[in-house]
Coordinates of C-alpha atoms and ligand atoms in Angstrom, one line a residue:
X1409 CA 12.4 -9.9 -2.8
X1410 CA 14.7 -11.9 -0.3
X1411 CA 14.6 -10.0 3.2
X1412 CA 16.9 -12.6 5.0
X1413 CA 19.9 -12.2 6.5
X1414 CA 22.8 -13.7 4.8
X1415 CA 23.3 -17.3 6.0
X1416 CA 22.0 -16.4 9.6
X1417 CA 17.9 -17.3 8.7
X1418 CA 17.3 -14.1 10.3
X1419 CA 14.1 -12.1 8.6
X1420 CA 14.5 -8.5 9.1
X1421 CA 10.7 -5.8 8.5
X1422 CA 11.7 -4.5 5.5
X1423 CA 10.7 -0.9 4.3
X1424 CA 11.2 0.5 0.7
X1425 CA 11.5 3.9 -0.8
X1426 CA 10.5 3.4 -4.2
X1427 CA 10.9 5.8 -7.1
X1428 CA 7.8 6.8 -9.7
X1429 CA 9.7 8.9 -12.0
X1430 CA 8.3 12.2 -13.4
X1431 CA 4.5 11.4 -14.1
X1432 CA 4.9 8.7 -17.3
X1433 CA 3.4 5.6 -15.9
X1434 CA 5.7 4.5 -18.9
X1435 CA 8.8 5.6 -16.9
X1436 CA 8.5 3.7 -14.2
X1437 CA 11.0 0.4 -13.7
X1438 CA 10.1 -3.3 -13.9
X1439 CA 11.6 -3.1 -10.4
X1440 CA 9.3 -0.4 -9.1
X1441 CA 6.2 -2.3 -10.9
X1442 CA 7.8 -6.0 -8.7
X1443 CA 8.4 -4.3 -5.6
X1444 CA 4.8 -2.0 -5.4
X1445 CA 3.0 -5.5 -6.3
X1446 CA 5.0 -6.6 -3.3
X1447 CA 4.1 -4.6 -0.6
X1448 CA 1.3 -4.5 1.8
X1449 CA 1.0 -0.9 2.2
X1450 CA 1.9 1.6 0.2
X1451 CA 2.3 5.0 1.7
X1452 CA 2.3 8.2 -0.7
X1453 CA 2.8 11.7 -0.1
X1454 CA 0.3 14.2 -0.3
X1455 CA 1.8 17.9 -0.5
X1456 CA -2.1 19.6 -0.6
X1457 CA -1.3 21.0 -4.0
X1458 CA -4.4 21.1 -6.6
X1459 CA -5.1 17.8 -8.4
X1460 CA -4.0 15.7 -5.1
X1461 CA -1.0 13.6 -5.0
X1462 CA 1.1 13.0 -8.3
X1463 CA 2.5 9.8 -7.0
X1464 CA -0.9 8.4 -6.4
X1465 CA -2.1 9.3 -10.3
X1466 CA 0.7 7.5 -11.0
X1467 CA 0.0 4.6 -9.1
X1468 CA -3.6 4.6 -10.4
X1469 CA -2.7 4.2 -14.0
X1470 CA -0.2 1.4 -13.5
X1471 CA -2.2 -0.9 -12.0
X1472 CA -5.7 -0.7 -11.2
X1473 CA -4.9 -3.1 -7.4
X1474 CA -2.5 -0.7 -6.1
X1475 CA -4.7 2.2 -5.1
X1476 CA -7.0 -0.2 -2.5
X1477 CA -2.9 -0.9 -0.8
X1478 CA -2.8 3.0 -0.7
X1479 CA -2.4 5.5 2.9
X1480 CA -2.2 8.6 1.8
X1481 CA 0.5 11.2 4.0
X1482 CA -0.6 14.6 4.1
X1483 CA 2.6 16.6 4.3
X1484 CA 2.3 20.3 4.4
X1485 CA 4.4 22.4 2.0
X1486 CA 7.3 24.2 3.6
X1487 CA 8.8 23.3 6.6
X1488 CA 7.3 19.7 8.8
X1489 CA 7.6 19.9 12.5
X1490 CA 9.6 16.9 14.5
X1491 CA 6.4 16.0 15.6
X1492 CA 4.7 15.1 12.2
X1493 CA 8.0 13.2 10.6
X1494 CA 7.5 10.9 14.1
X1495 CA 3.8 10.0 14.1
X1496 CA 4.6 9.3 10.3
X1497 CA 7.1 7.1 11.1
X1498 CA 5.6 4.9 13.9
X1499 CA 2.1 4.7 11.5
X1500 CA 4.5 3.1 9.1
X1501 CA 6.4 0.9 11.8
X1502 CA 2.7 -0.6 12.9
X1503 CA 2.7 -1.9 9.3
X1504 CA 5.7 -3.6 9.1
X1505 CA 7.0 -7.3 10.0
X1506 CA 9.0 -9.5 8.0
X1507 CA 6.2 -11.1 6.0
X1508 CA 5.0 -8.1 5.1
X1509 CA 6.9 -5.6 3.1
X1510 CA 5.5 -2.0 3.0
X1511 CA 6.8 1.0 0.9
X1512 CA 6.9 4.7 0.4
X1513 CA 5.9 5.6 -3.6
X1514 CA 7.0 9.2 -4.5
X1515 CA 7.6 10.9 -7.4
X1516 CA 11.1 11.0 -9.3
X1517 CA 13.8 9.5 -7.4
X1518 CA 13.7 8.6 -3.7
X1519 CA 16.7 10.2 -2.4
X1520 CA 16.5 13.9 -4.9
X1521 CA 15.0 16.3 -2.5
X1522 CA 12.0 14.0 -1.1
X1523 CA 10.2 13.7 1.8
X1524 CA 11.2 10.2 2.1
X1525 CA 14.6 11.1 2.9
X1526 CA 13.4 12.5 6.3
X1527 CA 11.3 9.8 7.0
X1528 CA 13.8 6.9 6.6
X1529 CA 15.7 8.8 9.2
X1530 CA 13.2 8.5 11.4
X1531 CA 11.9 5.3 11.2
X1532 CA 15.6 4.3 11.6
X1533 CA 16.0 6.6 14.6
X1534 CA 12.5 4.1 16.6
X1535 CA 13.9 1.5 15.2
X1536 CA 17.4 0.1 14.0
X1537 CA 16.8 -3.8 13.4
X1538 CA 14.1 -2.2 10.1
X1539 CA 15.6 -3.0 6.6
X1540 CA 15.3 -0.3 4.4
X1541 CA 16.2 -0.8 0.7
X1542 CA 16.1 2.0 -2.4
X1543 CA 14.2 1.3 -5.7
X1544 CA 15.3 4.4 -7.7
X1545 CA 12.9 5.9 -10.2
X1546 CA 14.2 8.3 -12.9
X1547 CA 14.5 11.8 -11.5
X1548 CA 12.3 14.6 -13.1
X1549 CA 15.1 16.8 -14.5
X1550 CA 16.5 13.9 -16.3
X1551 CA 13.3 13.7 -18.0
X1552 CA 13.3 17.2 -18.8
X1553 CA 16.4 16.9 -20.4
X1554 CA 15.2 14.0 -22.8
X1555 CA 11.9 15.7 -23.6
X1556 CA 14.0 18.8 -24.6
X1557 CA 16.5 16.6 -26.6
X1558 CA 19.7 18.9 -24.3
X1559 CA 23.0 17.4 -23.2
X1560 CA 22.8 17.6 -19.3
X1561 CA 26.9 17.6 -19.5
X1562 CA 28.9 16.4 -22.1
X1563 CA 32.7 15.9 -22.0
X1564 CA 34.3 17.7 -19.3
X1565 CA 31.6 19.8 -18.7
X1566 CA 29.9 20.0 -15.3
X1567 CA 26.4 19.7 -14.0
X1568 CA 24.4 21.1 -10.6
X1569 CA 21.4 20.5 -9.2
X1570 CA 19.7 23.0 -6.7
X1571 CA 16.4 23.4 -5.3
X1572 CA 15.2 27.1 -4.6
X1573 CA 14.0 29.7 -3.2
X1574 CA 17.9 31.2 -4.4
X1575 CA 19.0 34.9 -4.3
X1576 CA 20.3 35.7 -7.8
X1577 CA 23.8 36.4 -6.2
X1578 CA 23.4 32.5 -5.7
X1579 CA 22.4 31.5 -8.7
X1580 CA 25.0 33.4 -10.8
X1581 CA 27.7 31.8 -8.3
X1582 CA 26.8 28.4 -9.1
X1583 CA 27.2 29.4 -12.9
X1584 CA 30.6 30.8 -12.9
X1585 CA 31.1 27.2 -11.4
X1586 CA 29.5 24.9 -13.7
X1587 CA 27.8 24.6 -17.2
X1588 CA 24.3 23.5 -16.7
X1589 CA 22.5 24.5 -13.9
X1590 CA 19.3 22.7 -13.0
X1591 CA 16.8 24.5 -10.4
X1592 CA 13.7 22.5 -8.9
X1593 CA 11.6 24.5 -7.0
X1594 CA 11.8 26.9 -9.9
X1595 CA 8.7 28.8 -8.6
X1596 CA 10.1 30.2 -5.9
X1597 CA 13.0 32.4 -7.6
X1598 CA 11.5 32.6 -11.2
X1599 CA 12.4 36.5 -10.7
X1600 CA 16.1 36.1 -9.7
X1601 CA 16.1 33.7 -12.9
X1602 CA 14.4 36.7 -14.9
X1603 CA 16.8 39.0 -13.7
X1604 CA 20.1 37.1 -13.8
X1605 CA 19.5 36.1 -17.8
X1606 CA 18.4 39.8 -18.4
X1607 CA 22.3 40.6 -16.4
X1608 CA 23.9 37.7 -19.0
X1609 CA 22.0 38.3 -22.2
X1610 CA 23.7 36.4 -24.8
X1611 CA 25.8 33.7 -22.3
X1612 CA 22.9 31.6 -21.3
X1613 CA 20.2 29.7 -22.2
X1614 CA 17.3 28.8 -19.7
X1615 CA 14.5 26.6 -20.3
X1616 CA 11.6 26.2 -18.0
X1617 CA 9.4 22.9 -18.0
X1618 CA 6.5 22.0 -15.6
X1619 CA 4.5 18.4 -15.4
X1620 CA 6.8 16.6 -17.5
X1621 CA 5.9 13.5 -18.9
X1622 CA 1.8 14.1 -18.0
X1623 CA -0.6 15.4 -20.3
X1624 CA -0.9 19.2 -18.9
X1625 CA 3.6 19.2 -19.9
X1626 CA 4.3 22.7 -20.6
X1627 CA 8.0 23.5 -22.5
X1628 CA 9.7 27.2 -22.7
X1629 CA 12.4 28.8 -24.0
X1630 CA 13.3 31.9 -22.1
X1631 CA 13.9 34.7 -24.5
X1632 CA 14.9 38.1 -23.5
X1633 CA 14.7 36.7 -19.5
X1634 CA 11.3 37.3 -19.7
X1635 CA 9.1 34.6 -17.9
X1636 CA 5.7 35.0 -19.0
X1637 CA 2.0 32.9 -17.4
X1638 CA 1.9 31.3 -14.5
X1639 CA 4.4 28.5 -13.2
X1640 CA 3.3 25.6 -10.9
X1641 CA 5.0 23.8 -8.3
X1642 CA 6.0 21.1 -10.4
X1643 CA 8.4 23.0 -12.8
X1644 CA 11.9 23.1 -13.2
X1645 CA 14.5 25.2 -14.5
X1646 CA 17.5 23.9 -17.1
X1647 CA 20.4 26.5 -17.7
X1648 CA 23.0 26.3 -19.9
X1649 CA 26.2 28.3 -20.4
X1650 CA 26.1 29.4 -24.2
X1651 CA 28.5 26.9 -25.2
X1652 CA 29.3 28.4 -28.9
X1653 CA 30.5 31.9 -27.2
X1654 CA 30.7 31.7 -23.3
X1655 CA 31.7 35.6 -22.5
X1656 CA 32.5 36.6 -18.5
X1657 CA 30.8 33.8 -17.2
X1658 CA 32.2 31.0 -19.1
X1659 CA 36.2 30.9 -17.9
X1660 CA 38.1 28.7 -20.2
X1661 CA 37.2 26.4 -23.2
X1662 CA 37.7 23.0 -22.8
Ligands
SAM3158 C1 10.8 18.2 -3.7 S1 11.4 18.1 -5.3 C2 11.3 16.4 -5.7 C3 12.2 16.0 -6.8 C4 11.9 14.5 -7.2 N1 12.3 13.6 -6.1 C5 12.7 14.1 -8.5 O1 13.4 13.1 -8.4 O2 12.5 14.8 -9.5 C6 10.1 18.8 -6.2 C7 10.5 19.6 -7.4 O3 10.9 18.7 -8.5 C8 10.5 19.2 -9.7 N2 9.6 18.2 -10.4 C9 9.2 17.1 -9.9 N3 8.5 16.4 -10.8 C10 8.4 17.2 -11.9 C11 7.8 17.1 -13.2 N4 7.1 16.1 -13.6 N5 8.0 18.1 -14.1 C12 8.8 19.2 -13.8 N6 9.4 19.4 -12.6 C13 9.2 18.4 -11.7 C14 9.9 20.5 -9.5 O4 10.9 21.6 -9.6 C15 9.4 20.4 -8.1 O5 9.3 21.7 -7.4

């Protein structure tokens, strides 16, 4: 990839935030594939949860030289102090120069609710003169929606994408708003979900998928607004208005 300057000869460190998709080594871009090959480091997330980090499985399967490029990021769930977004940042700044492109791999997109996000701020924050540059990768509830065969939005219909913990009160505004609702994070209001399809029966449809496009992908249909099992971290939540008859909730037909 070119990392001069236009016209000026000027070569600028250049730092990218580059998108896995959902957990398909199959649904990851030529671009992604280029740019990973690319690099000299390749810094990945690590979130602690059980099975280590998804973006480095995904790494793993593409292409058996990336792992030995690997440093793996421990980042805590919840909330990251100042203090560990900094020492993040100048570990990836001591990498850089602008023979030597390095990258952050995570899962989905770069710039849907990822950790990258609050580290490009920081690295630009030490340093302004470091080029960073996007490589998007195909966000997880897009996925869902293809493994599910479901219209996201269709015609004038409209579409929203939230991340939870949500209070029901929340979750049924954002539905009087719009006619899909998507919820990452799903875990952390599964009962507000429960209880707000229980207070709609008949207006809404909810699915709930986890590890889409890996080999543990788990699909339901909630009926009745009754989530049964266990959910992991890496589940989402689609909901749709019931299209055919949309009641209180559905304001006019379009
Ligand atoms: C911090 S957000 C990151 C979203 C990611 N950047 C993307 O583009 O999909 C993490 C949430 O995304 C959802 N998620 C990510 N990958 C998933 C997958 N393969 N299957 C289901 N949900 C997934 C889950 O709701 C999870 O809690």
């Amino acid at each position: 990839m070119e990392n001069e300057a236009l016209g000026r000869g000027e070569r600028y460190p250049l730092f990218y935030g580059i998108g896995l998709g959902p957990g398909d080594p199959g649904l990851v871009t030529l671009k992604a594939l280029t740019v990973l090959r690319e690099c000299r480091k390749i810094f990945v997330p690590d979130g602690g949860g059980p099975g280590g980090s998804r973006a480095f499985r995904i790494l793993e399967s593409l292409d058996a030289s990336l792992p030995r490029k690997v440093l793996l990021f421990p980042i805590p769930m919840g909330k990251v102090g100042p203090g560990l977004w900094r020492s993040m940042a100048r570990k990836i700044i001591s990498f850089l120069s602008p023979e030597s492109p390095c990258g952050m791999a995570v899962e989905g997109d770069p710039l849907l609710y990822g950790s990258f996000i609050r580290l490009r701020e920081e690295i630009q924050k030490l340093r302004e003169d470091i080029k960073v540059e996007v490589v998007s990768g195909i966000p997880s509830f897009v996925a869902a929606a293809a493994r599910l065969g479901l219209p996201l939005a269709s015609g004038r219909e409209s579409l929203c994408v939230l991340a939870g913990p949500l209070n029901i009160q929340q979750l049924e505004n954002h539905l009087l708003e719009n006619d899909t609702l998507v919820l990452l994070k799903a875990r952390t209001c599964l009962g507000e979900l429960e209880a707000l399809l229980r207070s709609r029966a008949g207006e809404l449809k909810a699915w709930l998928v986890e590890d889409c496009g890996t080999p543990h992908e788990r699909v339901h249909l909630v009926e009745d607004g009754r989530v049964s099992g266990e959910w992991g971290y890496f589940t989402l939540a689609i909901v749709r208005k019931n299209l055919q008859d949309r009641g209180t909730l559905g304001g006019e037909r379009r």
